[in-house]
Short mmCIF file of C-alpha atoms and ligand atoms in Angstrom, two decimals:
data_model
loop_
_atom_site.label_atom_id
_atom_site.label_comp_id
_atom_site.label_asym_id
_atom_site.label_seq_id
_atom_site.Cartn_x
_atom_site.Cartn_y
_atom_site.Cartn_z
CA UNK A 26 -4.72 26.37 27.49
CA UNK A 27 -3.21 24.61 30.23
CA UNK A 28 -4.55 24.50 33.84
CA UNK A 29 -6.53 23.50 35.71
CA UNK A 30 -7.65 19.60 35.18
CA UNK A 31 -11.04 18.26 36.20
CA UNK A 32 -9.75 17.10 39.59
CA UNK A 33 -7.70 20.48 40.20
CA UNK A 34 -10.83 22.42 39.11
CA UNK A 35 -12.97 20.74 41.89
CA UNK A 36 -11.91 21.87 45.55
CA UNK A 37 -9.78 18.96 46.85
CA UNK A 38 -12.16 18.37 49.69
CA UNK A 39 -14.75 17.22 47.04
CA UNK A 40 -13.16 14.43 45.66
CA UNK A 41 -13.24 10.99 47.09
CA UNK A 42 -9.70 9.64 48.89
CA UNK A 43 -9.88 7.18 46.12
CA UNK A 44 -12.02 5.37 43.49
CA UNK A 45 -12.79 1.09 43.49
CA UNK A 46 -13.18 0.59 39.64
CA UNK A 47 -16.71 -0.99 39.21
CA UNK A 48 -14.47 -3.25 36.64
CA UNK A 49 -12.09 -4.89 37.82
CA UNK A 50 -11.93 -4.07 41.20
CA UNK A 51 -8.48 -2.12 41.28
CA UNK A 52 -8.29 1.12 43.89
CA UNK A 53 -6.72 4.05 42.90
CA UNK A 54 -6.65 7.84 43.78
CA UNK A 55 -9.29 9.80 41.10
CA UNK A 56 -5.92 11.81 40.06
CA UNK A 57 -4.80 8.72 38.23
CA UNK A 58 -7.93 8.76 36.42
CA UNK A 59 -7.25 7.98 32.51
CA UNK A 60 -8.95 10.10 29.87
CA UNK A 61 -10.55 8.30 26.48
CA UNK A 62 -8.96 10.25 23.73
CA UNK A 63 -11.43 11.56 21.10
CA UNK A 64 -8.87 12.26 17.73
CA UNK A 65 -9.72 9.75 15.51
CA UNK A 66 -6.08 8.46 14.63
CA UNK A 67 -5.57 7.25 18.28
CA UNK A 68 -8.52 4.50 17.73
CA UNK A 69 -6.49 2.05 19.53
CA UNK A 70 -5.53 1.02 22.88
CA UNK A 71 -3.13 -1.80 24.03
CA UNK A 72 -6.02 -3.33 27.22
CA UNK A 73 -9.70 -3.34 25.16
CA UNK A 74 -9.20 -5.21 21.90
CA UNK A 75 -11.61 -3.45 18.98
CA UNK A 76 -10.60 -0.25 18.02
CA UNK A 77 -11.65 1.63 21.16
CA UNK A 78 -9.94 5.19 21.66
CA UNK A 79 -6.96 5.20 23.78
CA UNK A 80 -6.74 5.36 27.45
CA UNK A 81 -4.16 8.64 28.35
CA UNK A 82 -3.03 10.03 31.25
CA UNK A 83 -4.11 14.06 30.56
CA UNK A 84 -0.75 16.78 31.20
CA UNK A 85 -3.12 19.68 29.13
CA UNK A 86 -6.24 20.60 29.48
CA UNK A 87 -8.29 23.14 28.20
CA UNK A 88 -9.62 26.39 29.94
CA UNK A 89 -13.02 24.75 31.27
CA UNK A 90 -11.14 21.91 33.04
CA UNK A 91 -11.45 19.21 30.01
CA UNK A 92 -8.28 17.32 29.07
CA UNK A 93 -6.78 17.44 25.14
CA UNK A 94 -5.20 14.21 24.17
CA UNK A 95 -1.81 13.82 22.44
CA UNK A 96 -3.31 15.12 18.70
CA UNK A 97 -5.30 17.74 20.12
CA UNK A 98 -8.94 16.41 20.85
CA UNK A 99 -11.08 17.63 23.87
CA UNK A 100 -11.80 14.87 26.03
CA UNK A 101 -14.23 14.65 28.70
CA UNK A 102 -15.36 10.55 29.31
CA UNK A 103 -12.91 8.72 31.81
CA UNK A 104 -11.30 5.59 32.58
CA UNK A 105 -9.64 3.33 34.92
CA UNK A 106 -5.69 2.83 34.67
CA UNK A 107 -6.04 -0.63 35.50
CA UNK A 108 -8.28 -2.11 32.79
CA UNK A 109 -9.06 0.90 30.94
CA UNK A 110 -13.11 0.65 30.76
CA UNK A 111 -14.94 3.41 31.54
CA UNK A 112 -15.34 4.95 34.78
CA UNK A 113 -17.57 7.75 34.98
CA UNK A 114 -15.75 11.32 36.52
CA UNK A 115 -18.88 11.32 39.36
CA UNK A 116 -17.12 8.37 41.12
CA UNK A 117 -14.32 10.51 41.78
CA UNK A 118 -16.47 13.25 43.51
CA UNK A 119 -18.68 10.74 45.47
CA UNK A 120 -18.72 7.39 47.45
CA UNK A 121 -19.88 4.09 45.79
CA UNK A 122 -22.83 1.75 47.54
CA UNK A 123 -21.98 -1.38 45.49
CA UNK A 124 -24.65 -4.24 46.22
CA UNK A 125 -23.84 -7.55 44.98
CA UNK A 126 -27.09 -9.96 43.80
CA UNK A 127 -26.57 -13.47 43.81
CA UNK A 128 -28.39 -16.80 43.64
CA UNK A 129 -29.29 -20.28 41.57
CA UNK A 130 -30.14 -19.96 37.77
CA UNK A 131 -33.63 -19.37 37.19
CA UNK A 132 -34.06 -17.90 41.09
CA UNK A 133 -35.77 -14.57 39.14
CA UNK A 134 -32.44 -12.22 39.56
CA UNK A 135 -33.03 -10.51 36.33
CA UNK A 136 -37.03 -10.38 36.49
CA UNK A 137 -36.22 -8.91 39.79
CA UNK A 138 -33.23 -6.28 38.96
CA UNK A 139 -35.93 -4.53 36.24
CA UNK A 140 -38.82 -4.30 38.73
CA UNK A 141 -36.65 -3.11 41.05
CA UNK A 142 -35.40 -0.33 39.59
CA UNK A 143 -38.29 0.39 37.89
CA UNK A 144 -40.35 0.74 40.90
CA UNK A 145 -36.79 2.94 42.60
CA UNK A 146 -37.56 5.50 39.74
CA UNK A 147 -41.56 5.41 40.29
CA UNK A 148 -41.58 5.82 44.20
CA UNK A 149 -38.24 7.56 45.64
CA UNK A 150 -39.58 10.48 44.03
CA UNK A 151 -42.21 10.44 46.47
CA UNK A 152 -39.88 10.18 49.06
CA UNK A 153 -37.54 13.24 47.67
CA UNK A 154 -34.99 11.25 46.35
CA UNK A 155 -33.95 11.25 42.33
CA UNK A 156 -32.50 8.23 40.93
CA UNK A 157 -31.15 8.46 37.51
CA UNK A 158 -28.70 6.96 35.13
CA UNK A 159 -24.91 7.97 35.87
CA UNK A 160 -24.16 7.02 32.47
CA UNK A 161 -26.94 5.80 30.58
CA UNK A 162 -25.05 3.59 27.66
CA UNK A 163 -23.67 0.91 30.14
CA UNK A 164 -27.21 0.49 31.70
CA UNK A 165 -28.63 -0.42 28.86
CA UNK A 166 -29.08 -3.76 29.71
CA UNK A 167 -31.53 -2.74 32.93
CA UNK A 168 -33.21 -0.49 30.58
CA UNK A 169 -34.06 -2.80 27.92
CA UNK A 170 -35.23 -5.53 30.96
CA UNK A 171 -37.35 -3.07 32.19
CA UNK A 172 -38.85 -2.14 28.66
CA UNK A 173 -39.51 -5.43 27.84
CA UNK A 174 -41.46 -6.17 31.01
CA UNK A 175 -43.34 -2.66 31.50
CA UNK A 176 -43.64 -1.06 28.25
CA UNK A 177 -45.84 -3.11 25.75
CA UNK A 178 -47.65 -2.01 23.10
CA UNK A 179 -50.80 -4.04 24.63
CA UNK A 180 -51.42 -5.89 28.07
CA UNK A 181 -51.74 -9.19 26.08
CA UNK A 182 -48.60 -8.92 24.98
CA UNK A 183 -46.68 -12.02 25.72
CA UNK A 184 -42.82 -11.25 28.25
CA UNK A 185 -39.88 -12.88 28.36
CA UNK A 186 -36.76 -11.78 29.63
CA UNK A 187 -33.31 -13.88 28.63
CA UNK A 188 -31.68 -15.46 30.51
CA UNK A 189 -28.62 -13.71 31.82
CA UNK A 190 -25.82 -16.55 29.80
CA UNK A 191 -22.22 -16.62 30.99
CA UNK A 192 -20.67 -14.56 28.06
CA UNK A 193 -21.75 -11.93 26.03
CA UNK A 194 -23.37 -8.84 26.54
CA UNK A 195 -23.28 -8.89 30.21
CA UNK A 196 -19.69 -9.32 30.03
CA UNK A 197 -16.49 -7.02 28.76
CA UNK A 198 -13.80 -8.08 27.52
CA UNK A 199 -9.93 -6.71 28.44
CA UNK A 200 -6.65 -7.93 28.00
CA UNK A 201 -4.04 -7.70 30.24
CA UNK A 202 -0.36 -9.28 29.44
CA UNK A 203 -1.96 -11.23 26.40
CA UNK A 204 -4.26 -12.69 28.48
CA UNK A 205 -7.94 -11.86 28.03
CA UNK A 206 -10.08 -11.49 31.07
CA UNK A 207 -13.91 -11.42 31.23
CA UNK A 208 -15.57 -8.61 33.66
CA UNK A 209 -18.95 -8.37 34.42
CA UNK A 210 -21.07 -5.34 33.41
CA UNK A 211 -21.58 -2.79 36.14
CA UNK A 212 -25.26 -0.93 36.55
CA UNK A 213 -24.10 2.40 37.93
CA UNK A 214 -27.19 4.91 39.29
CA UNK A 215 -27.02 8.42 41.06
CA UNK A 216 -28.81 8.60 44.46
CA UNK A 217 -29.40 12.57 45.09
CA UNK A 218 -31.73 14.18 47.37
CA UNK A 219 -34.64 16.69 46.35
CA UNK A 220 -36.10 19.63 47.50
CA UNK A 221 -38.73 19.00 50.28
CA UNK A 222 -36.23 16.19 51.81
CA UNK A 223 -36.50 15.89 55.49
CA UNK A 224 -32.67 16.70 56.03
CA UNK A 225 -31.54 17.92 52.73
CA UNK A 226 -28.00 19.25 53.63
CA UNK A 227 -26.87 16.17 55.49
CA UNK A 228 -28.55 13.55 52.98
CA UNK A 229 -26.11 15.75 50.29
CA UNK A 230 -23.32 14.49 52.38
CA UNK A 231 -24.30 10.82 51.92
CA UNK A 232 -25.67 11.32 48.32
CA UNK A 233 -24.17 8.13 46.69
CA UNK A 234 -23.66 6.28 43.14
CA UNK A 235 -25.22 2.90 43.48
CA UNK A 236 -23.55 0.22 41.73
CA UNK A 237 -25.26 -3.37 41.22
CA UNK A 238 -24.13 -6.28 38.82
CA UNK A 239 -26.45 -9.31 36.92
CA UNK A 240 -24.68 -12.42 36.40
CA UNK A 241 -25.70 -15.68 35.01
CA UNK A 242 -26.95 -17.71 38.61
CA UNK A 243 -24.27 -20.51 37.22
CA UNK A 244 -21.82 -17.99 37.96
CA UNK A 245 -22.16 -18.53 41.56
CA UNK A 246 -22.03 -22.55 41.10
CA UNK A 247 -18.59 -24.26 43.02
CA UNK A 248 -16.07 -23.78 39.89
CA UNK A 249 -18.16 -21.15 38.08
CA UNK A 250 -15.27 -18.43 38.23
CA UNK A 251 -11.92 -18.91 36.68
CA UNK A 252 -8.71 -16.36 37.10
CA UNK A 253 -9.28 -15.59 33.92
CA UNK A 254 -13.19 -14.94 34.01
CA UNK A 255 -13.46 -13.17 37.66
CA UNK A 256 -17.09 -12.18 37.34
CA UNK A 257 -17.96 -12.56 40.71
CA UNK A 258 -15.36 -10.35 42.64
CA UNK A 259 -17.97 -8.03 43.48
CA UNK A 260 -18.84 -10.30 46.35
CA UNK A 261 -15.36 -8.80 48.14
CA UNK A 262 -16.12 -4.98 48.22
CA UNK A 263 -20.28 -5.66 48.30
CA UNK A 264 -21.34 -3.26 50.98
CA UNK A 265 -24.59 -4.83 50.93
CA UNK A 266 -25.52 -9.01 49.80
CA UNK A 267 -28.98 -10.12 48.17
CA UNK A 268 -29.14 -12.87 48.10
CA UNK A 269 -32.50 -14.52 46.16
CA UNK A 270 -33.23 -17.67 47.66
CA UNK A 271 -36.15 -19.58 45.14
CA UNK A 272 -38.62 -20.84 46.81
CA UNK A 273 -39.83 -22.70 43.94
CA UNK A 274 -36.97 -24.75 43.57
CA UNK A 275 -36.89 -26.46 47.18
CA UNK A 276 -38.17 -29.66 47.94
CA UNK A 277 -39.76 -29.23 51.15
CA UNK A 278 -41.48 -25.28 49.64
CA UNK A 279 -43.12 -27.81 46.64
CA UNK A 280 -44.74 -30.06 49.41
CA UNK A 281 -46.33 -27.38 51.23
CA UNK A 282 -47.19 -24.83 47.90
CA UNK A 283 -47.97 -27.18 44.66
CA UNK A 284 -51.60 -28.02 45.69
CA UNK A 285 -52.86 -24.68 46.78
CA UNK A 286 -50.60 -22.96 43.59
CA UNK A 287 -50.95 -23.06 40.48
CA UNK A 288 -47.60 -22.03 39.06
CA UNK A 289 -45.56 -24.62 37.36
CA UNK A 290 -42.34 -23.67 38.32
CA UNK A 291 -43.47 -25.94 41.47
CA UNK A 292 -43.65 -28.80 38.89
CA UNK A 293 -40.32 -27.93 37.10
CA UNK A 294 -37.64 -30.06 36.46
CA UNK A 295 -34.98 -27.48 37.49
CA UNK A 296 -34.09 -27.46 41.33
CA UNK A 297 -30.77 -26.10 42.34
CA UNK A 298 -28.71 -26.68 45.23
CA UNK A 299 -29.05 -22.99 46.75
CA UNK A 300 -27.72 -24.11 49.94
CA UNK A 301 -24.81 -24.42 48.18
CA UNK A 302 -24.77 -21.39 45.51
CA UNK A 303 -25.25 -19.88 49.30
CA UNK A 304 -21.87 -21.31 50.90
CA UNK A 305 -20.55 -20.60 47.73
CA UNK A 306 -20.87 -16.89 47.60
CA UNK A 307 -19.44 -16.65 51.30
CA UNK A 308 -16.47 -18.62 50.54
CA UNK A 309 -15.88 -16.48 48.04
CA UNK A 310 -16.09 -13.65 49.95
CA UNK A 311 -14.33 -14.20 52.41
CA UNK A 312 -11.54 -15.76 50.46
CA UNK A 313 -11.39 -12.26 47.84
CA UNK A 314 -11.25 -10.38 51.21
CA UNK A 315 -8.32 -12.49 52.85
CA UNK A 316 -10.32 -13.81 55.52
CA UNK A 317 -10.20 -17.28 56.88
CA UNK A 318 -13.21 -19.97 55.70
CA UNK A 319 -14.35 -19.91 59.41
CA UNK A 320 -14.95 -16.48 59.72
CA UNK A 321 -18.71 -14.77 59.46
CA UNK A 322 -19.67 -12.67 56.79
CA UNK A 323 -20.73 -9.24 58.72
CA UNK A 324 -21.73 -7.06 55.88
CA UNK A 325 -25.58 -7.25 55.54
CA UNK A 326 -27.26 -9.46 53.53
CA UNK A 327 -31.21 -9.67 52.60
CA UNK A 328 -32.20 -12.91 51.69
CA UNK A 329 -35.13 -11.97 49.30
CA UNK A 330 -37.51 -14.54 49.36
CA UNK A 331 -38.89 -14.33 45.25
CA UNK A 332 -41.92 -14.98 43.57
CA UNK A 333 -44.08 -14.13 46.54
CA UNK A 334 -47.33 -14.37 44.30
CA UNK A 335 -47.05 -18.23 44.25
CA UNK A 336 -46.42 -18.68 48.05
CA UNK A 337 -47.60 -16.14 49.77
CA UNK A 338 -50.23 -18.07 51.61
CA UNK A 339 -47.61 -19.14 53.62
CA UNK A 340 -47.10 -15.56 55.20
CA UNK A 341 -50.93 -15.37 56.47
CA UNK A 342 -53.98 -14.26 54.10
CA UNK A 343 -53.05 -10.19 54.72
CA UNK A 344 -51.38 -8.33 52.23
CA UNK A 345 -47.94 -7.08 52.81
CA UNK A 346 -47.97 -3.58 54.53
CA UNK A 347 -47.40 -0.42 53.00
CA UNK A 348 -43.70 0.29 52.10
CA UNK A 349 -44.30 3.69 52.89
CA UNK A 350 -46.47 6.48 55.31
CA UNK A 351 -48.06 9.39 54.07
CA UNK A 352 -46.17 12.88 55.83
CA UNK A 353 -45.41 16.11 54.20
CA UNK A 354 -42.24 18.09 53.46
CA UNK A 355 -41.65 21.35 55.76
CA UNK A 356 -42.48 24.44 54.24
CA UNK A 357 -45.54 23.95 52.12
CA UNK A 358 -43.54 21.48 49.96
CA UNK A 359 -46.51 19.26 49.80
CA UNK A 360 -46.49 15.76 50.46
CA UNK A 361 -43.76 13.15 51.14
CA UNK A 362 -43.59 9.13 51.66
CA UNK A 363 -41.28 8.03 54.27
CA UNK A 364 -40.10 4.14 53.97
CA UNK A 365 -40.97 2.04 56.81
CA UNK A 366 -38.04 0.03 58.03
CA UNK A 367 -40.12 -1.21 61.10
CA UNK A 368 -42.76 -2.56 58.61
CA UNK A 369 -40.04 -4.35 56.51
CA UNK A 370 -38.25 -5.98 60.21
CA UNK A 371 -41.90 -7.15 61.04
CA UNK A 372 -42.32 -9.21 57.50
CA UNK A 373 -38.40 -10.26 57.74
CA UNK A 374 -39.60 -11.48 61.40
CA UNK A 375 -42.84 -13.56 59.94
CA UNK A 376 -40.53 -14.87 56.58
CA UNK A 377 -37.64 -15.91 59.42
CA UNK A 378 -40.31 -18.48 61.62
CA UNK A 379 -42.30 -19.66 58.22
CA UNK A 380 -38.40 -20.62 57.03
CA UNK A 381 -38.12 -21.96 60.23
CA UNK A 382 -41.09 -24.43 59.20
CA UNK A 383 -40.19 -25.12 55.36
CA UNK A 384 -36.13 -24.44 55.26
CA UNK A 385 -34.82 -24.71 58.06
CA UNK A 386 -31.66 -26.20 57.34
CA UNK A 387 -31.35 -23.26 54.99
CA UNK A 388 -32.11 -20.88 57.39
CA UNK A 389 -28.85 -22.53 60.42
CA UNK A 390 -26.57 -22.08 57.19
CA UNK A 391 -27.61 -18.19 56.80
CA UNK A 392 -27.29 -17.59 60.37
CA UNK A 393 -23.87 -20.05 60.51
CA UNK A 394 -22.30 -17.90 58.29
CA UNK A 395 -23.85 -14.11 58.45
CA UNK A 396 -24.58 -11.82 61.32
CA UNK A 397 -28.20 -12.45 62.23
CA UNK A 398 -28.90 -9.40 63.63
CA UNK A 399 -27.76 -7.69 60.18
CA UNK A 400 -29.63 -10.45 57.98
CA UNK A 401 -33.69 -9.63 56.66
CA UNK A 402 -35.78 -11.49 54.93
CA UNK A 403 -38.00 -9.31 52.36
CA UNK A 404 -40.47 -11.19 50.36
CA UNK A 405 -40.82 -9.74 46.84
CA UNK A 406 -42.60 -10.17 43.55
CA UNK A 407 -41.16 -9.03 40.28
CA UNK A 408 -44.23 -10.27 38.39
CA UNK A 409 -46.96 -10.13 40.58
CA UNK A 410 -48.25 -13.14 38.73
CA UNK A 411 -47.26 -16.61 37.76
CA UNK A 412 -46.51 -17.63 33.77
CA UNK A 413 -49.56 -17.64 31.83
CA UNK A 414 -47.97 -20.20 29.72
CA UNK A 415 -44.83 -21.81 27.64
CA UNK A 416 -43.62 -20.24 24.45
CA UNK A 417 -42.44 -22.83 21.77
CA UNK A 418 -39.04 -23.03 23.52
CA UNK A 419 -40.62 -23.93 26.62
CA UNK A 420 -39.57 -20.76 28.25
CA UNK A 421 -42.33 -19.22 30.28
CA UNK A 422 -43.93 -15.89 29.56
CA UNK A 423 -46.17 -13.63 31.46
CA UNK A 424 -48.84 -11.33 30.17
CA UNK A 425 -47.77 -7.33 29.79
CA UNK A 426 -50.83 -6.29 31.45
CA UNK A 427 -50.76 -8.58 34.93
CA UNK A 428 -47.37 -7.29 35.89
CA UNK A 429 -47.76 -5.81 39.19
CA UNK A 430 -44.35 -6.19 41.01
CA UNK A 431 -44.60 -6.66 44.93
CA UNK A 432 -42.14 -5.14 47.29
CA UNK A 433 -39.36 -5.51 44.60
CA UNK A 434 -37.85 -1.57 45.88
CA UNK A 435 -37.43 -3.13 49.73
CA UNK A 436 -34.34 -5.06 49.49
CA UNK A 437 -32.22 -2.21 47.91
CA UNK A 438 -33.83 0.78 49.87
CA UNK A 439 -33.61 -1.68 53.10
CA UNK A 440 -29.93 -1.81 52.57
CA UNK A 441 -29.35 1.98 51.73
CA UNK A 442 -31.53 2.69 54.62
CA UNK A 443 -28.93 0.83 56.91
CA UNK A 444 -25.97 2.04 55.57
CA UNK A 445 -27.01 6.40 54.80
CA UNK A 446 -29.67 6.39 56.93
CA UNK A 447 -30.25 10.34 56.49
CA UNK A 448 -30.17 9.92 53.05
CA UNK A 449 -33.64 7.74 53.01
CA UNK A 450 -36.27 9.35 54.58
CA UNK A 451 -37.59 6.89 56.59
CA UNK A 452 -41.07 6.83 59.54
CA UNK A 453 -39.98 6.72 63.57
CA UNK A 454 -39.77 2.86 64.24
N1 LIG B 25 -44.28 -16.52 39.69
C1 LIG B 25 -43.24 -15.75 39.45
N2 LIG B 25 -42.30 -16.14 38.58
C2 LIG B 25 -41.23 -15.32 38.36
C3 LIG B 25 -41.10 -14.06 39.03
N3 LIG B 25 -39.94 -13.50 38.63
C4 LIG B 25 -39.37 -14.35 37.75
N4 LIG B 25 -40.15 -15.43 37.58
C5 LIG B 25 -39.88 -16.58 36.70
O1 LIG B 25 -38.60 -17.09 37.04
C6 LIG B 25 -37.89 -17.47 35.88
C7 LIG B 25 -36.44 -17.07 35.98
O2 LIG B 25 -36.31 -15.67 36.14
P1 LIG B 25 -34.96 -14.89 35.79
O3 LIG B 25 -35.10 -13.53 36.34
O4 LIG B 25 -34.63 -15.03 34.37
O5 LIG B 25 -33.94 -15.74 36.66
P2 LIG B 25 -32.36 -15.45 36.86
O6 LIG B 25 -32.10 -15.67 38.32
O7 LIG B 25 -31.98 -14.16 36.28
O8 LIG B 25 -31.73 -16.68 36.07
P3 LIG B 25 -30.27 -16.77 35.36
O9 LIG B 25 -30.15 -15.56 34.49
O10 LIG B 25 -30.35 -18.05 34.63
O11 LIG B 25 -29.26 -16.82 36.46
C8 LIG B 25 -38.60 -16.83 34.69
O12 LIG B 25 -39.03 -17.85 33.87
C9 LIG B 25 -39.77 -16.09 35.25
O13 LIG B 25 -40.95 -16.43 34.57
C10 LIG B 25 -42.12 -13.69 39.95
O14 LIG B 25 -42.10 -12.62 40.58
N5 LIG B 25 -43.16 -14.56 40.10
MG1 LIG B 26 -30.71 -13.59 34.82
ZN1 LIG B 27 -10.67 -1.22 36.21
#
């Protein structure tokens, strides 16, 4: 009944050299991975206040590799030692891409977040990739975003998403010394590789567990994080930065848009300072990372330029190009899309000289303070559309059946691209 664990059953090569809790942020080696008890008299543990199971560090286990807490119970979910939330066993047996998305209240972050990874699971199969849930309770949030914008009962069905607040269910709650600290949700998906990909074996290698948060844009305001409330630390171990920079809410981008657009976000009261949300977020990171306020950020950012369908006059009268080309898999596999990184550098090149024009002093502080050469600018559309109207609490809504989203897979695939490039199929540039 003893013998072996989880992490003794897997050959030691396979596990990771150690885990970052999507949590809180603590790094650890997966053997000091905590097991959630299941026996229903040890509904209690000291770090998450409610009745949750306890958090135990397993010494039996049962035959198939499972641990058996201290009354007896079979336990197979997992958890971090630090703050004792849940950290799914696949972290210990692969690598983590963790992308941190950032910008103003009301920039679109959570409009785009469900058409992004809506339109992930619609295409990458295309491109031999599966994307899927690594645990599907804790992104239930991105689920219920996505339902709400893609699955109504009938295309005049008025949408709305919430806006992401500062507490609640975004947010966990742990304690640690009798103080209680507020962590931010993480969104946790599998990247694997399918049958008919172009380099299967190596892309297995650099199969990876994506990891991507949704804060409230006030977050991200000077003063917005407290000690006790750090729910913006994912800026420090981001291995890619979006960063969505609203159009809409600039001066100079009203001037040149309101006439020949009808959206009235143009006429909105809200404007944010998004230079500084901007200079906020790289502060930030470099101060969680140690690094003096003078240094550059060189971990690579896309500025996503949102809510293309109301400006995107400014890019020309053509369309964006296809994402994608048309190839096919080896061996009669039939067909497969490859993702066209030169395609998305020629639109970041045309969004860089119309910023030039209607931000520029937006666009010295991005290359101040981040590598140019590993910066892109990807124009996207979560909506396709503007707001057909107000609902009686003035928030805007769009209609079910014009949502068409617009490039809103290119940031994230851009950055995975750059960082596993064999796992992305991707066209000769
Ligand atoms: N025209 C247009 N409007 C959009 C699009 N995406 C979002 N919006 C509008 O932008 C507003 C804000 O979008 P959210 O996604 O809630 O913004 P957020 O950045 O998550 O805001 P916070 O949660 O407050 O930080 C909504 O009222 C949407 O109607 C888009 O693609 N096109
Ligand atoms: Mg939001
Ligand atoms: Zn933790």
């Amino acid at each position: 009944m003893t013998e072996p664990s989880l992490m003794t059953a897997a050959p030691r090569q396979d596990l990771v050299a150690s885990i970052l809790c999507p949590h809180c942020w603590h790094r650890f080696p997966p053997e000091q991975l905590r097991y959630v008890a299941t026996s229903p008299s040890l509904a209690f543990d000291h770090r998450i206040p409610g009745g949750h199971m306890r958090r135990f560090l397993p010494s039996r286990f049962t035959f198939t590799g499972d641990a058996i807490d201290p009354v007896g119970g079979t336990c197979t979910e997992t958890a971090c030692p630090a703050c004792h939330l849940k950290v799914p066993r696949l972290l210990a047996l692969r690598e983590t891409f963790t992308v941190s998305l950032f910008g103003a209240p009301s920039s679109g972050k959570s409009y785009l977040l469900a058409a992004m990874m809506r339109m992930m699971h619609e295409q990458l199969g295309f491109c031999r990739l599966a994307i899927d849930d690594v645990d599907a309770e804790s992104n239930a949030i991105v689920r219920d975003y996505e339902k709400s914008l893609f699955d109504q009962p009938t295309k005049d069905s008025p949408v709305t998403l919430l806006k992401t607040d500062l507490v609640g269910d975004w947010y966990q709650s742990v304690v640690f010394g009798g103080n209680t600290k507020t962590l931010p949700k993480p969104f946790l998906y599998r990247v694997d590789p399918l049958r008919g990909h172009p380099a299967l074996e190596r892309a297995r290698q650099q199969a990876r567990v994506l990891c991507i948060y949704d804060n409230a844009g006030e977050h991200f305001e000077p003063g917005g994080e407290k000690e006790d409330n750090p729910v913006t630390r994912h800026l420090a171990s981001a291995q890619g930065l979006l960063f969505v920079f609203d159009p809409t809410q600039e001066t100079s981008f009203r001037a040149a848009c309101h006439e020949r657009s009808d959206d009235p976000q143009w006429r909105d009261r809200r404007l944010s300072r998004q230079n500084t949300v901007f200079s906020e977020a790289m502060g930030r990171v470099l101060r969680f990372r140690g690094l003096q306020p003078t240094e550059r950020v060189v971990t690579p950012l896309v500025v996503i330029l949102p809510k293309y369908d109301a400006w995107s006059f400014l890019l020309g009268d053509e369309p964006l190009p296809p994402l994608f080309r048309e190839s096919t898999a080896e061996g009669g596999l039939g067909s497969l899309r490859l993702f066209d990184a030169g395609a998305v550098r020629r639109v970041s090149d045309a969004c860089r000289r119309m910023l030039d024009s209607h931000a520029n002093a937006m666009l010295a502080r991005l290359d101040e303070r981040c590598d140019p050469d590993r910066t892109l600018f990807v124009p996207v559309s979560a909506t396709g559309c503007g707001p057909a109207g107000q609902d009686a609490q003035g928030k805007y809504y769009h209609l079910a059946g014009q949502i068409a989203p617009i490039w809103t897979e290119a940031p994230l695939l851009s950055l995975l691209h750059g960082a596993v490039p064999d796992l992305v199929p991707s066209a000769p540039t």
